[in-house]
N, CA and C of each residue as an Amber inpcrd file, in Angstrom:
protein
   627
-192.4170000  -0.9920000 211.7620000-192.9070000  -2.3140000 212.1170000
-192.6180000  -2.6070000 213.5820000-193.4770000  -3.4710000 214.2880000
-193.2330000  -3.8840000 215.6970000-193.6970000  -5.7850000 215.8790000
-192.6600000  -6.1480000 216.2160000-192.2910000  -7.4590000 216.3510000
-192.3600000  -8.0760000 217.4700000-193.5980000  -8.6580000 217.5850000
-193.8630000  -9.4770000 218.7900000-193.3840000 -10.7070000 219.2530000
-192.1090000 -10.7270000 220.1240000-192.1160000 -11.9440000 219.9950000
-191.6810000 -12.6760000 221.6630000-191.3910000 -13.7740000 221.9780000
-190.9630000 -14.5640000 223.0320000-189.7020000 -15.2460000 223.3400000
-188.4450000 -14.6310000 223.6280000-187.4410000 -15.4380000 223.4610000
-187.0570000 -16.8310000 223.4800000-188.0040000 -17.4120000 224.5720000
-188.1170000 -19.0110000 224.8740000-188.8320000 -19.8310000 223.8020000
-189.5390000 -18.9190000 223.2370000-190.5080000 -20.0000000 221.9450000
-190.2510000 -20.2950000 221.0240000-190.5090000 -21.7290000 220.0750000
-190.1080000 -21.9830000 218.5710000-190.2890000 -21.3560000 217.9420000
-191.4970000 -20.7890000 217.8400000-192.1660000 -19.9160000 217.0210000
-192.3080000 -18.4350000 216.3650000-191.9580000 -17.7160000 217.5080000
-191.4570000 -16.3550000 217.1880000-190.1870000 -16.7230000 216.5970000
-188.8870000 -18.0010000 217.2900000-187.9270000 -17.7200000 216.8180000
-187.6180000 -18.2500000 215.3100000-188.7820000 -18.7010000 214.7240000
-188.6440000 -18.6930000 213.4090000-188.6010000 -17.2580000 212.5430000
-189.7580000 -16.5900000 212.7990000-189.5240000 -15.2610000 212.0170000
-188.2720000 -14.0130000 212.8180000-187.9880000 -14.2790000 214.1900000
-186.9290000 -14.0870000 214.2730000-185.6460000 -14.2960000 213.5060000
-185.4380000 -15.6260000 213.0930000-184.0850000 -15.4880000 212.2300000
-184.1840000 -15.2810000 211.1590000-185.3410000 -14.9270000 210.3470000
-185.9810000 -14.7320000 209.2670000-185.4720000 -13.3340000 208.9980000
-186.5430000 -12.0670000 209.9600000-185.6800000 -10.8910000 209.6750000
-184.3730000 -10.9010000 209.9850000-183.4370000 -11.8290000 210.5510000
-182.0540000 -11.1860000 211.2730000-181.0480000 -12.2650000 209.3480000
-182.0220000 -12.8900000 208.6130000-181.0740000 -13.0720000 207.2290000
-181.7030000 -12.2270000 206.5180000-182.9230000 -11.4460000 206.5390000
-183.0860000 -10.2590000 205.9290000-182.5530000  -9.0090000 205.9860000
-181.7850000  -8.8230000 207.4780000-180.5280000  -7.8040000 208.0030000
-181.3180000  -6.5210000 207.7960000-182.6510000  -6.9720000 208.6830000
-183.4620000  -6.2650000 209.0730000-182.9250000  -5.5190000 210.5400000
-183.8430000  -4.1990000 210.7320000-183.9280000  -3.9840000 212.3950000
-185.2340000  -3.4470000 212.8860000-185.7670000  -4.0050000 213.5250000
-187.5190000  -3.9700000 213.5410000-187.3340000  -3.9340000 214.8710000
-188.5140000  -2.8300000 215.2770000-188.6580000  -3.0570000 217.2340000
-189.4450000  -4.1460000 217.3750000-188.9790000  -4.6730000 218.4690000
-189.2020000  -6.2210000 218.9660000-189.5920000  -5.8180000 220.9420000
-191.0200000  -6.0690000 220.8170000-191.6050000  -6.1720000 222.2930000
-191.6160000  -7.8140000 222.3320000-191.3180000  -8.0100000 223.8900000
-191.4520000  -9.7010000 224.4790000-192.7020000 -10.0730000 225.0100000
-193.3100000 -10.8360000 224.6560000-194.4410000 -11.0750000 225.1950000
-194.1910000 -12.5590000 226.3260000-194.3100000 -12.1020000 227.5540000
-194.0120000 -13.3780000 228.5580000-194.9080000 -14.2050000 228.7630000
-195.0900000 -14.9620000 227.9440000-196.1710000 -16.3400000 227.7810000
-195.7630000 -17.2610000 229.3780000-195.1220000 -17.0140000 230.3340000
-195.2610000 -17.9350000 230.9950000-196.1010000 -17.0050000 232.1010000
-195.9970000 -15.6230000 231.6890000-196.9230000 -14.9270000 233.2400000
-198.6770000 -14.5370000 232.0960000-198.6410000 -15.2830000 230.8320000
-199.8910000 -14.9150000 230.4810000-200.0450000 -13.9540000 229.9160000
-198.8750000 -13.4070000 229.5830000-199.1680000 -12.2470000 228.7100000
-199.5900000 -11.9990000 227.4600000-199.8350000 -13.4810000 226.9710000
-201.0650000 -13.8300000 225.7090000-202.0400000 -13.6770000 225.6540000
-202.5470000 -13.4980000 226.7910000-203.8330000 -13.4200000 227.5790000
-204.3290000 -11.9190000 227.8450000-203.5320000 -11.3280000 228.2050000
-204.0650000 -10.1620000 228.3450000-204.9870000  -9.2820000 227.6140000
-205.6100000  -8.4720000 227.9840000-206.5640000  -7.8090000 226.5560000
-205.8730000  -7.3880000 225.6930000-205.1820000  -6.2720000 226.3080000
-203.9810000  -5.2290000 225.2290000-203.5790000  -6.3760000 224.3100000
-203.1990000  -7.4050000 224.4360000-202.2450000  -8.5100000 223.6160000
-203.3740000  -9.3540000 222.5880000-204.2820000  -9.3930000 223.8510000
-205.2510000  -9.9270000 221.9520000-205.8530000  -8.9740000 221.5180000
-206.0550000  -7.6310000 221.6200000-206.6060000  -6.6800000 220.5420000
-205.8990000  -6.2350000 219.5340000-204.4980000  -7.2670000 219.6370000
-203.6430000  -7.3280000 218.3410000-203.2700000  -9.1030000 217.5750000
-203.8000000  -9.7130000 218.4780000-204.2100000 -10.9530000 217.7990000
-205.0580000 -12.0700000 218.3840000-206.3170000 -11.9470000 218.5870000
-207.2660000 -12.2410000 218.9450000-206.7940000 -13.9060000 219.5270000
-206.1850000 -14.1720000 218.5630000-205.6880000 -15.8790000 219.1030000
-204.6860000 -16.1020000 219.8380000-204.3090000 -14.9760000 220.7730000
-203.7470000 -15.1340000 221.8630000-202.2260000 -16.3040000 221.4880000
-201.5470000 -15.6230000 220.4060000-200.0050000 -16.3730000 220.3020000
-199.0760000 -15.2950000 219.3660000-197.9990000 -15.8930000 219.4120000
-196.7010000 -15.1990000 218.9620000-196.6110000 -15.8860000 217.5090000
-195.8450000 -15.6240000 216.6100000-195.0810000 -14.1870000 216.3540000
-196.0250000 -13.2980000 216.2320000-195.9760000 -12.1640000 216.0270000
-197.3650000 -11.4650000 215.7790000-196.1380000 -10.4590000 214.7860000
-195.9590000  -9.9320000 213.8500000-195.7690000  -8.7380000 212.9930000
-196.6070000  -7.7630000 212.5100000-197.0210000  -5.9360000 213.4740000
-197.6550000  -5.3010000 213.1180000-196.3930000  -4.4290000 211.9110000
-197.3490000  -4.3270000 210.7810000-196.5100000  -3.4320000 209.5150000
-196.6300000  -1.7690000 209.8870000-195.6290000  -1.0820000 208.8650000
-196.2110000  -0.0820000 208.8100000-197.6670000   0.6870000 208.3390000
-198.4560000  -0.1090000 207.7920000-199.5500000   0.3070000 207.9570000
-200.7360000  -0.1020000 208.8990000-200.4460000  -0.6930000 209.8570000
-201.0010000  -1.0800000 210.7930000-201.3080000  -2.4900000 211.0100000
-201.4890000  -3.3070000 209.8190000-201.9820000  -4.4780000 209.7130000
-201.0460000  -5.7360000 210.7080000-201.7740000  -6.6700000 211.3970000
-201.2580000  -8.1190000 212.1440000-201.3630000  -8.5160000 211.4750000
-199.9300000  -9.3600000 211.3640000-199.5890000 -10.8050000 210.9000000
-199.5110000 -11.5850000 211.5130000-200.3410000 -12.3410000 211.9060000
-200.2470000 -13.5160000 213.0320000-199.6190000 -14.8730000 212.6640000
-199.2680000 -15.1430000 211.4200000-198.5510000 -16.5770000 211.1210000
-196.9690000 -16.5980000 210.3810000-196.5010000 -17.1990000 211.2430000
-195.0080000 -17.4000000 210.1600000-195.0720000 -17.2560000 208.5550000
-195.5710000 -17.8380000 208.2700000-195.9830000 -18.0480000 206.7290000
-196.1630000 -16.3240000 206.1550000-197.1570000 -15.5450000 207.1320000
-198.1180000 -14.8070000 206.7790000-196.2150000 -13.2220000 206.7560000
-195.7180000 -13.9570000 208.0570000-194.9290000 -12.4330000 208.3910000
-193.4310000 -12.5520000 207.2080000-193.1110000 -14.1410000 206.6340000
-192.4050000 -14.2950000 205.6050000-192.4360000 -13.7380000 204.4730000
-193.7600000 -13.9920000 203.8530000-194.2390000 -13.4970000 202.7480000
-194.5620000 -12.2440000 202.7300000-194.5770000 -11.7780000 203.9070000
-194.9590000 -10.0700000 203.7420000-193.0980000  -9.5750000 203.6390000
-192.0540000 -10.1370000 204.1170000-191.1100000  -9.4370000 204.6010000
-190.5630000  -9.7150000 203.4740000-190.2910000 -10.9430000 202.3870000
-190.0590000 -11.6470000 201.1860000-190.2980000 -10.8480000 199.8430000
-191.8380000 -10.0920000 200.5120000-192.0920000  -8.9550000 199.2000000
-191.7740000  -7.7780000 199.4010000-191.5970000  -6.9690000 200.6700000
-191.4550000  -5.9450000 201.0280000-189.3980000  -6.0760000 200.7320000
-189.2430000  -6.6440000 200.9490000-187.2490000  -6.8260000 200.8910000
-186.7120000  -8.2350000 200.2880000-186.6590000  -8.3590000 199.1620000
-187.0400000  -9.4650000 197.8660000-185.2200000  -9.6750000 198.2420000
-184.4970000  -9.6480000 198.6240000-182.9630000  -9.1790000 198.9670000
-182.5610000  -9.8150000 199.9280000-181.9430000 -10.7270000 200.5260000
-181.7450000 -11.8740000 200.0260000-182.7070000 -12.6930000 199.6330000
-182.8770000 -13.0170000 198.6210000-184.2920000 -14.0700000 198.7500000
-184.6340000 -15.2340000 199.5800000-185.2730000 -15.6260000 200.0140000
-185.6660000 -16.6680000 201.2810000-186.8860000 -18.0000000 201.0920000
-187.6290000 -17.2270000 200.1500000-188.7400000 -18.0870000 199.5410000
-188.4100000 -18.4900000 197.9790000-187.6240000 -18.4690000 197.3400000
-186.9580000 -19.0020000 196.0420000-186.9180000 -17.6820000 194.9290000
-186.6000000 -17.9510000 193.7460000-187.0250000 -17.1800000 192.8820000
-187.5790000 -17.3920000 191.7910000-187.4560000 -18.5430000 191.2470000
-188.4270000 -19.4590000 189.9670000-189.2450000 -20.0480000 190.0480000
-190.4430000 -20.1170000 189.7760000-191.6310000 -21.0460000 190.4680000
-191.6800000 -22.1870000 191.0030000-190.4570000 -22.8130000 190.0110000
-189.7970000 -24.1080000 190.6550000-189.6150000 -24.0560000 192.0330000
-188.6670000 -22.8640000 192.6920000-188.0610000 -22.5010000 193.6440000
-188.6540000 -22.5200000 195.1800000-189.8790000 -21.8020000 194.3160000
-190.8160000 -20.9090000 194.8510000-191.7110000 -22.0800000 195.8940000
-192.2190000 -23.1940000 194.8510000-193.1970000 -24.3040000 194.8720000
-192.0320000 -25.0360000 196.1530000-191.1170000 -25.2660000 195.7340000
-189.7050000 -26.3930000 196.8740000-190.2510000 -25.5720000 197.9620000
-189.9780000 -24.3750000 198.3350000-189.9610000 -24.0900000 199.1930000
-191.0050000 -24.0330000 200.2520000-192.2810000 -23.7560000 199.7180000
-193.6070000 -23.5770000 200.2460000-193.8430000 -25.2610000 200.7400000
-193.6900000 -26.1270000 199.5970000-193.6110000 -27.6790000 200.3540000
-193.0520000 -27.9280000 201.2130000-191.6740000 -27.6890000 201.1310000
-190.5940000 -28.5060000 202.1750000-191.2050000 -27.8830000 204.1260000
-191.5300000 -26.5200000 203.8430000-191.8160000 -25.2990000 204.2750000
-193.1030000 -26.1670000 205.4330000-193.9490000 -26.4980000 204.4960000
-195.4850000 -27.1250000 205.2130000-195.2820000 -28.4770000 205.8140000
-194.2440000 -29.0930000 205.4620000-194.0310000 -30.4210000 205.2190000
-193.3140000 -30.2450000 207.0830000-192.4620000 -29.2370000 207.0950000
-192.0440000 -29.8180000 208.3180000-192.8570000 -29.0440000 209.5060000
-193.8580000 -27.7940000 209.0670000-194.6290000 -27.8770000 210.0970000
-195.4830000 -28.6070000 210.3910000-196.0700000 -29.6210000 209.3020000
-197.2370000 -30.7400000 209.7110000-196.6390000 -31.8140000 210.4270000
-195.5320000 -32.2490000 209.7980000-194.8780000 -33.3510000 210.0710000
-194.0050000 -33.4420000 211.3960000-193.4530000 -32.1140000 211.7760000
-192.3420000 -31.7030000 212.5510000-193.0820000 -31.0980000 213.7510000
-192.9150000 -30.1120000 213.4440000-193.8620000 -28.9550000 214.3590000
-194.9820000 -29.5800000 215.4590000-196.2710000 -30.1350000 214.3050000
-197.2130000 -30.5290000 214.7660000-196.7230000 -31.6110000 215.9120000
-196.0590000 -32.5670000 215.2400000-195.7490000 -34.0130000 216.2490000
-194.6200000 -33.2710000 217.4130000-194.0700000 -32.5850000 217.4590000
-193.3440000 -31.9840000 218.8750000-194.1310000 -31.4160000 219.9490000
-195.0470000 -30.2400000 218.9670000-196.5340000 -30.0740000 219.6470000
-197.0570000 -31.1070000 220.8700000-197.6600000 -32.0890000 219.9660000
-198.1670000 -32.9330000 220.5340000-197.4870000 -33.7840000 221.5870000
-196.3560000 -33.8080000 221.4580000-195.6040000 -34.6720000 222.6580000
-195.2880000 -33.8520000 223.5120000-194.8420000 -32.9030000 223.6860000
-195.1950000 -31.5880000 224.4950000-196.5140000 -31.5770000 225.4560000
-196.9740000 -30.8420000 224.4320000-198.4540000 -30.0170000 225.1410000
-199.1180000 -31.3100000 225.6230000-199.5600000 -32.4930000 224.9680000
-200.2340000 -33.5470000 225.8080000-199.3350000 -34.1700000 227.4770000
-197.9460000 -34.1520000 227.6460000-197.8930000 -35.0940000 228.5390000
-197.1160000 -33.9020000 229.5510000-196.9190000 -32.8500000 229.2990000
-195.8780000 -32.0270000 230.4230000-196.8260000 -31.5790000 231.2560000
-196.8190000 -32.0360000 232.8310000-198.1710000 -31.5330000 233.6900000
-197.8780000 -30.2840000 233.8990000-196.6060000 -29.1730000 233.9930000
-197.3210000 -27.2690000 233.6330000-198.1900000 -26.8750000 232.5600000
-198.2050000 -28.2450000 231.2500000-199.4240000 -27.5620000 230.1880000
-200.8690000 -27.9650000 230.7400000-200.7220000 -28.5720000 232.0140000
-202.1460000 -29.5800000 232.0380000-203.2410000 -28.0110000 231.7780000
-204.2270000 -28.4450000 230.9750000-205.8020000 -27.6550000 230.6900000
-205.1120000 -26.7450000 229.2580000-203.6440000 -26.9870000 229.1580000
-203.1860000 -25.9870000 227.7010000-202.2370000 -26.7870000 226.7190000
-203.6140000 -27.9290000 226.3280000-202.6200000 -28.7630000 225.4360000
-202.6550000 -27.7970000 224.0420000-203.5270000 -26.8060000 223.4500000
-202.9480000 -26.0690000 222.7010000-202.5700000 -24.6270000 223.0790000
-201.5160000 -24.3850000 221.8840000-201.5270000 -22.5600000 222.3340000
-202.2080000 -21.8260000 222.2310000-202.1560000 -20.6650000 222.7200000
-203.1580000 -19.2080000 222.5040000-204.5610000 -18.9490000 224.0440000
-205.2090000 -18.3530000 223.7610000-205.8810000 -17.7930000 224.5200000
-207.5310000 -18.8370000 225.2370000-207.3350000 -19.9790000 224.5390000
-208.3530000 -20.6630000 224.7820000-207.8170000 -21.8420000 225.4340000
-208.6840000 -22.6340000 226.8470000-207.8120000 -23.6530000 227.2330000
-208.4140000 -25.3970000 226.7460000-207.5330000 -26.1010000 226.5300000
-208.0890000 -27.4280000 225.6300000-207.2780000 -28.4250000 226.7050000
-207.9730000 -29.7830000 227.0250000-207.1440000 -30.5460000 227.9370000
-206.6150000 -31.5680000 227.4580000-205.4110000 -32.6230000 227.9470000
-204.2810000 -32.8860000 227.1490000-204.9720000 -34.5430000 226.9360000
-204.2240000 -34.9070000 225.9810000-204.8700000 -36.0310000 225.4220000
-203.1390000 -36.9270000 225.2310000-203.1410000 -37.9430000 226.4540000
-201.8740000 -38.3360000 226.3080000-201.4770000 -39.5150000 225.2650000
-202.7830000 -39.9140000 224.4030000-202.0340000 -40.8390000 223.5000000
-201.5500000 -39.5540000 222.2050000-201.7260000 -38.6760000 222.2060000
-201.3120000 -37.7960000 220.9320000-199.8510000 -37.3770000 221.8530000
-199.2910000 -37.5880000 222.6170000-198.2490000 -37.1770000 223.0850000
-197.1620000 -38.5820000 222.7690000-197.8250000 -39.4080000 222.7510000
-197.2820000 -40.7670000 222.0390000-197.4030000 -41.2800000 220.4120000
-198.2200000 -40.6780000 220.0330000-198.3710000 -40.3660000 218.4230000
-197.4240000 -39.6430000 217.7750000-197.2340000 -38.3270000 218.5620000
-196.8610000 -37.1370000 218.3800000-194.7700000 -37.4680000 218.2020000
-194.5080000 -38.6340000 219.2260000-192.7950000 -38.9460000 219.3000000
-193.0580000 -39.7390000 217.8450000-194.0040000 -40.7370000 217.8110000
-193.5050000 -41.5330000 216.6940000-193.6870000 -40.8990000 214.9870000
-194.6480000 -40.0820000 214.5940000-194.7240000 -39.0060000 213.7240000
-193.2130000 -38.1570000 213.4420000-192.6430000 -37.9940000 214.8170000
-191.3460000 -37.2150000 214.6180000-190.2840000 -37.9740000 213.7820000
-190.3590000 -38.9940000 214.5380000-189.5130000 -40.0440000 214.3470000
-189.3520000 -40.4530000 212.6370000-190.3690000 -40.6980000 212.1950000
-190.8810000 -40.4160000 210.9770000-190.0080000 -39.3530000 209.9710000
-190.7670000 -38.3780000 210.5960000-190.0930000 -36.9810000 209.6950000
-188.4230000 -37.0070000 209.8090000-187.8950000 -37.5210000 211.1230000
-186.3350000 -37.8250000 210.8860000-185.9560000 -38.3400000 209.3320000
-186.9050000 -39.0070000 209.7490000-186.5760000 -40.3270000 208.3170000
-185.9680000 -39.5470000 206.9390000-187.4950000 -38.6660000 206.7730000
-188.1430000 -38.0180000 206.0460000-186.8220000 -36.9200000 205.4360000
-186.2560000 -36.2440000 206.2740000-185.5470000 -35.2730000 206.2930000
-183.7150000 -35.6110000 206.2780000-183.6740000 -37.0090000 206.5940000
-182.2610000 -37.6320000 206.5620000-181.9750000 -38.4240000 204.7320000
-183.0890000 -38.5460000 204.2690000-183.2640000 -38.6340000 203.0850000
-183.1320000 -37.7440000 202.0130000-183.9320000 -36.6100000 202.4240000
-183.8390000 -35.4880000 201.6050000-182.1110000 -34.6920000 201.5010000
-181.9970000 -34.7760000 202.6610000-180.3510000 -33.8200000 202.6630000
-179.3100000 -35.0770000 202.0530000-179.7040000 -36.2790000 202.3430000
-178.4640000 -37.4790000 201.1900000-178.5160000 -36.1830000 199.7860000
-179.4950000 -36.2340000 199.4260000-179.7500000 -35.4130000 198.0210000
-179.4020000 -34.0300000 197.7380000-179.4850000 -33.1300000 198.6590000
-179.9230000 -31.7020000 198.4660000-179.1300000 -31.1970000 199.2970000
-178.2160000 -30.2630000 199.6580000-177.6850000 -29.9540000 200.1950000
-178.3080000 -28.8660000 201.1800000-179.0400000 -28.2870000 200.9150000
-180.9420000 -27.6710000 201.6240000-181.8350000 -27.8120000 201.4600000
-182.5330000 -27.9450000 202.0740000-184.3580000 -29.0430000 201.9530000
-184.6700000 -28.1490000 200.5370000-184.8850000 -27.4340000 200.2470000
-185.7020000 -27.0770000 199.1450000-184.7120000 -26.7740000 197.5240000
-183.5070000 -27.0980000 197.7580000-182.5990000 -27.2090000 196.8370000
-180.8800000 -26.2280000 196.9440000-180.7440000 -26.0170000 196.4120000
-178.8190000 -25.3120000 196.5380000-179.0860000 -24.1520000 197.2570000
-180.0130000 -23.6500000 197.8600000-180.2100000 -22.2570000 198.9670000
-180.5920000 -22.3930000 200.0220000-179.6890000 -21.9090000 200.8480000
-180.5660000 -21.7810000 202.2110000-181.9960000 -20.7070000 202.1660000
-182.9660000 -21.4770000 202.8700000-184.1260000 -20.8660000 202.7710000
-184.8000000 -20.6450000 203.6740000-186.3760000 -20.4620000 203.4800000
-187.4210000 -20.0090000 204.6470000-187.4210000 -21.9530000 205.3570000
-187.2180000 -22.9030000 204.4800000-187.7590000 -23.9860000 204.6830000
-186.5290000 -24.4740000 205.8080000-185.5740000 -24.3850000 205.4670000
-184.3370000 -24.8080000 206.5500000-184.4470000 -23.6780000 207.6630000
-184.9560000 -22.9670000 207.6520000-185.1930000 -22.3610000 208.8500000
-186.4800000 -22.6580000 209.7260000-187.5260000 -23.1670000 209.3770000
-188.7450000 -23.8590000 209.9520000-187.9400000 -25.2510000 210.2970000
-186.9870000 -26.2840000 209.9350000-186.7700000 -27.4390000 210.2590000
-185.6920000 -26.9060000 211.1890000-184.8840000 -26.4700000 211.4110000
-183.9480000 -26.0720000 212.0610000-184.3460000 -25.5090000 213.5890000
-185.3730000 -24.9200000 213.6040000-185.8470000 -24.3910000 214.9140000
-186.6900000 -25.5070000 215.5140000-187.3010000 -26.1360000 214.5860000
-188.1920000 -27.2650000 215.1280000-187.0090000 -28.7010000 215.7680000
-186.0300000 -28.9980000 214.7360000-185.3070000 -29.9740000 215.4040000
-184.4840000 -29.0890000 216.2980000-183.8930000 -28.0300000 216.6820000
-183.5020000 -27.9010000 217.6150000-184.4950000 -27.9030000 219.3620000
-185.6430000 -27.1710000 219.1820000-186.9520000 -27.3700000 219.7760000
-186.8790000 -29.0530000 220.6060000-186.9220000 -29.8280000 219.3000000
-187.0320000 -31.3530000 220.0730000-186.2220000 -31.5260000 221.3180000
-185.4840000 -30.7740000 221.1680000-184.5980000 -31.4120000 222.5690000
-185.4510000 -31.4670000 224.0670000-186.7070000 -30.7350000 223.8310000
-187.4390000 -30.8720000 225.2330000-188.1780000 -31.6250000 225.2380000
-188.3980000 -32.4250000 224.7790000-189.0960000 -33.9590000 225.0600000
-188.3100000 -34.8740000 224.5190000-186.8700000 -34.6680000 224.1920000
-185.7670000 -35.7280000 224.3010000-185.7190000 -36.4480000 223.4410000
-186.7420000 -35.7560000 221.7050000-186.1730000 -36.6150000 220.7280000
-185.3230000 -35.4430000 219.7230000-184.0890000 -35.3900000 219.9280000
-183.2270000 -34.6100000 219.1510000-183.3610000 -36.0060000 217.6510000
-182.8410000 -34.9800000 216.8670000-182.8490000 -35.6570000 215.4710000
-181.1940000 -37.1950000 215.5160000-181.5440000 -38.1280000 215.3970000
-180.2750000 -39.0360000 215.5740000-179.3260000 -38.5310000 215.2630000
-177.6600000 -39.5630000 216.2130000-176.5310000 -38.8190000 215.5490000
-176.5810000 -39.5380000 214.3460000-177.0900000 -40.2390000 214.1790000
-176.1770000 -41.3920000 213.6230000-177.3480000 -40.8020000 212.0330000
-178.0140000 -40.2580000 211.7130000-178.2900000 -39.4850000 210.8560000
-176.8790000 -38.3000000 210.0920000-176.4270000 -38.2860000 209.5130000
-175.2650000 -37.9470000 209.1410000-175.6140000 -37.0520000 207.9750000
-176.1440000 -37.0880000 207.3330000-176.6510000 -35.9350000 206.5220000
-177.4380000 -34.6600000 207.0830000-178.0320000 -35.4900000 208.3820000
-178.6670000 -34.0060000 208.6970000-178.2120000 -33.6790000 209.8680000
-177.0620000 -34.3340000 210.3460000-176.2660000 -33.3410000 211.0350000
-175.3850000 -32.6340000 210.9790000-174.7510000 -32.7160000 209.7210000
-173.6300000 -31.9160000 208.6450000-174.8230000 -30.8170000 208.4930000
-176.3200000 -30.9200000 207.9680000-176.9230000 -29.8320000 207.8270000
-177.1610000 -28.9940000 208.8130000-177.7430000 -29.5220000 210.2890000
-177.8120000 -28.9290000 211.3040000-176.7970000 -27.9960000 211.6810000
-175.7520000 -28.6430000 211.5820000-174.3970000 -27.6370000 211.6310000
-173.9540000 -26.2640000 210.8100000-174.2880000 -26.4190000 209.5600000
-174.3360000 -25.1410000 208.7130000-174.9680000 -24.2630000 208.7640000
-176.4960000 -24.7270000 209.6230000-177.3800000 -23.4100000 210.0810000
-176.8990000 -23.1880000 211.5580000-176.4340000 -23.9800000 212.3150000
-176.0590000 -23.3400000 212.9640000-175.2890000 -22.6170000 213.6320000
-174.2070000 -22.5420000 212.4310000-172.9400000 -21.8060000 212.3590000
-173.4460000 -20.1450000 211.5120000-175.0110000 -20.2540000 211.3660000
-175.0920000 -18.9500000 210.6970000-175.3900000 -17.8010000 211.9040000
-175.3150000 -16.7950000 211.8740000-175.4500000 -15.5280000 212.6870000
-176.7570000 -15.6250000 213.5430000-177.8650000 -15.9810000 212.6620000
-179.4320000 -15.9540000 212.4530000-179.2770000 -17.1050000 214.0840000
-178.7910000 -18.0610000 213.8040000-179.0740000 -19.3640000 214.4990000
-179.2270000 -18.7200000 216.0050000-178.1120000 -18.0270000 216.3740000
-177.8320000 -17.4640000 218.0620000-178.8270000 -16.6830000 218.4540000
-179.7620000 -16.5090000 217.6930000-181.1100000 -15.7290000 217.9150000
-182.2150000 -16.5640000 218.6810000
């Protein structure tokens, strides 16, 4: 397998800590998204949409989505499990999982890519250029703000978003609220459940990745 990824980005570094609690060792090329190296041909004739993570398998096939390089690595090495194991499990996880990339992800996105003038003409990622739209960069803080809510609620209850395991899903919220810190909405202190949680992932090995 060969593992495409970007040290500076949210995104690779999700399936980054993904294989490193699978206690995997996969070659890992960097792709330097700030000199365009998304762009290049060589780089999209392995994923046409010009972004990271990218996971080529041993049989040749791209995985171009978190989701896509989980579930391949989940079935291929079922050891520790990461995506649950009872359908119950299974279902928590895939929700909590979507929940904070729509909710999370997306709205950091947007406060980002719309108002930082180095994205000006690249309010989205990948290989095509789109221009920034600054009320979604103001949508985008209060949506977050939101999902705080959202997620300071859930851990009163659960001791990991998707129930008694650390999972694929605390690892998508974990990179994303750490992420926030560049447009300056870190998750509140004064949220207390999910900073006791924040802390447990990031006392794991995976996290320093």
């Amino acid at each position: 397998m060969i593992f495409y990824d970007c040290s500076t980005a949210p995104s690779p570094r999700r399936a980054r800590m993904f294989i490193a609690e699978k206690r995997l060792s996969v070659e890992t090329r960097q792709v330097d998204l700030r000199n365009d190296a998304h762009r290049a041909p060589e780089f999209l004739a392995i994923n046409p949409w010009g972004t990271v993570p990218v996971l080529v398998t041993d049989s040749g096939q791209s995985l171009t989505e978190n989701i896509a390089i989980a579930t391949y690595l989940e079935a291929a090495h079922p050891e520790p499990p990461l995506m649950g194991r009872t359908p119950e499990e299974k279902g928590a996880v895939s929700m909590w999982n979507a929940v904070c990339e729509f909710h999370a992800g997306l709205s950091i996105a947007e406060a980002l890519r719309n108002a930082t003038p180095a994205l000006k003409g690249r309010a989205l990622p990948g290989a095509v250029d789109y221009e920034q739209i600054p009320e979604l960069a103001a949508r985008g803080a209060k949506r977050l703000g939101l999902f705080y809510e959202t997620l300071e609620t859930r851990l009163q209850d659960s001791p990991w978003l998707a129930g008694d395991a650390f999972t694929l899903a605390d690892i998508t919220a974990f990179v994303f609220c750490d992420f926030a810190r560049i447009v300056k909405l870190s998750p509140p202190v004064e949220n207390t459940a999910t900073q006791a949680w924040y802390a447990k992932v990031q006392a794991r090995p995976s996290a320093a990745l």
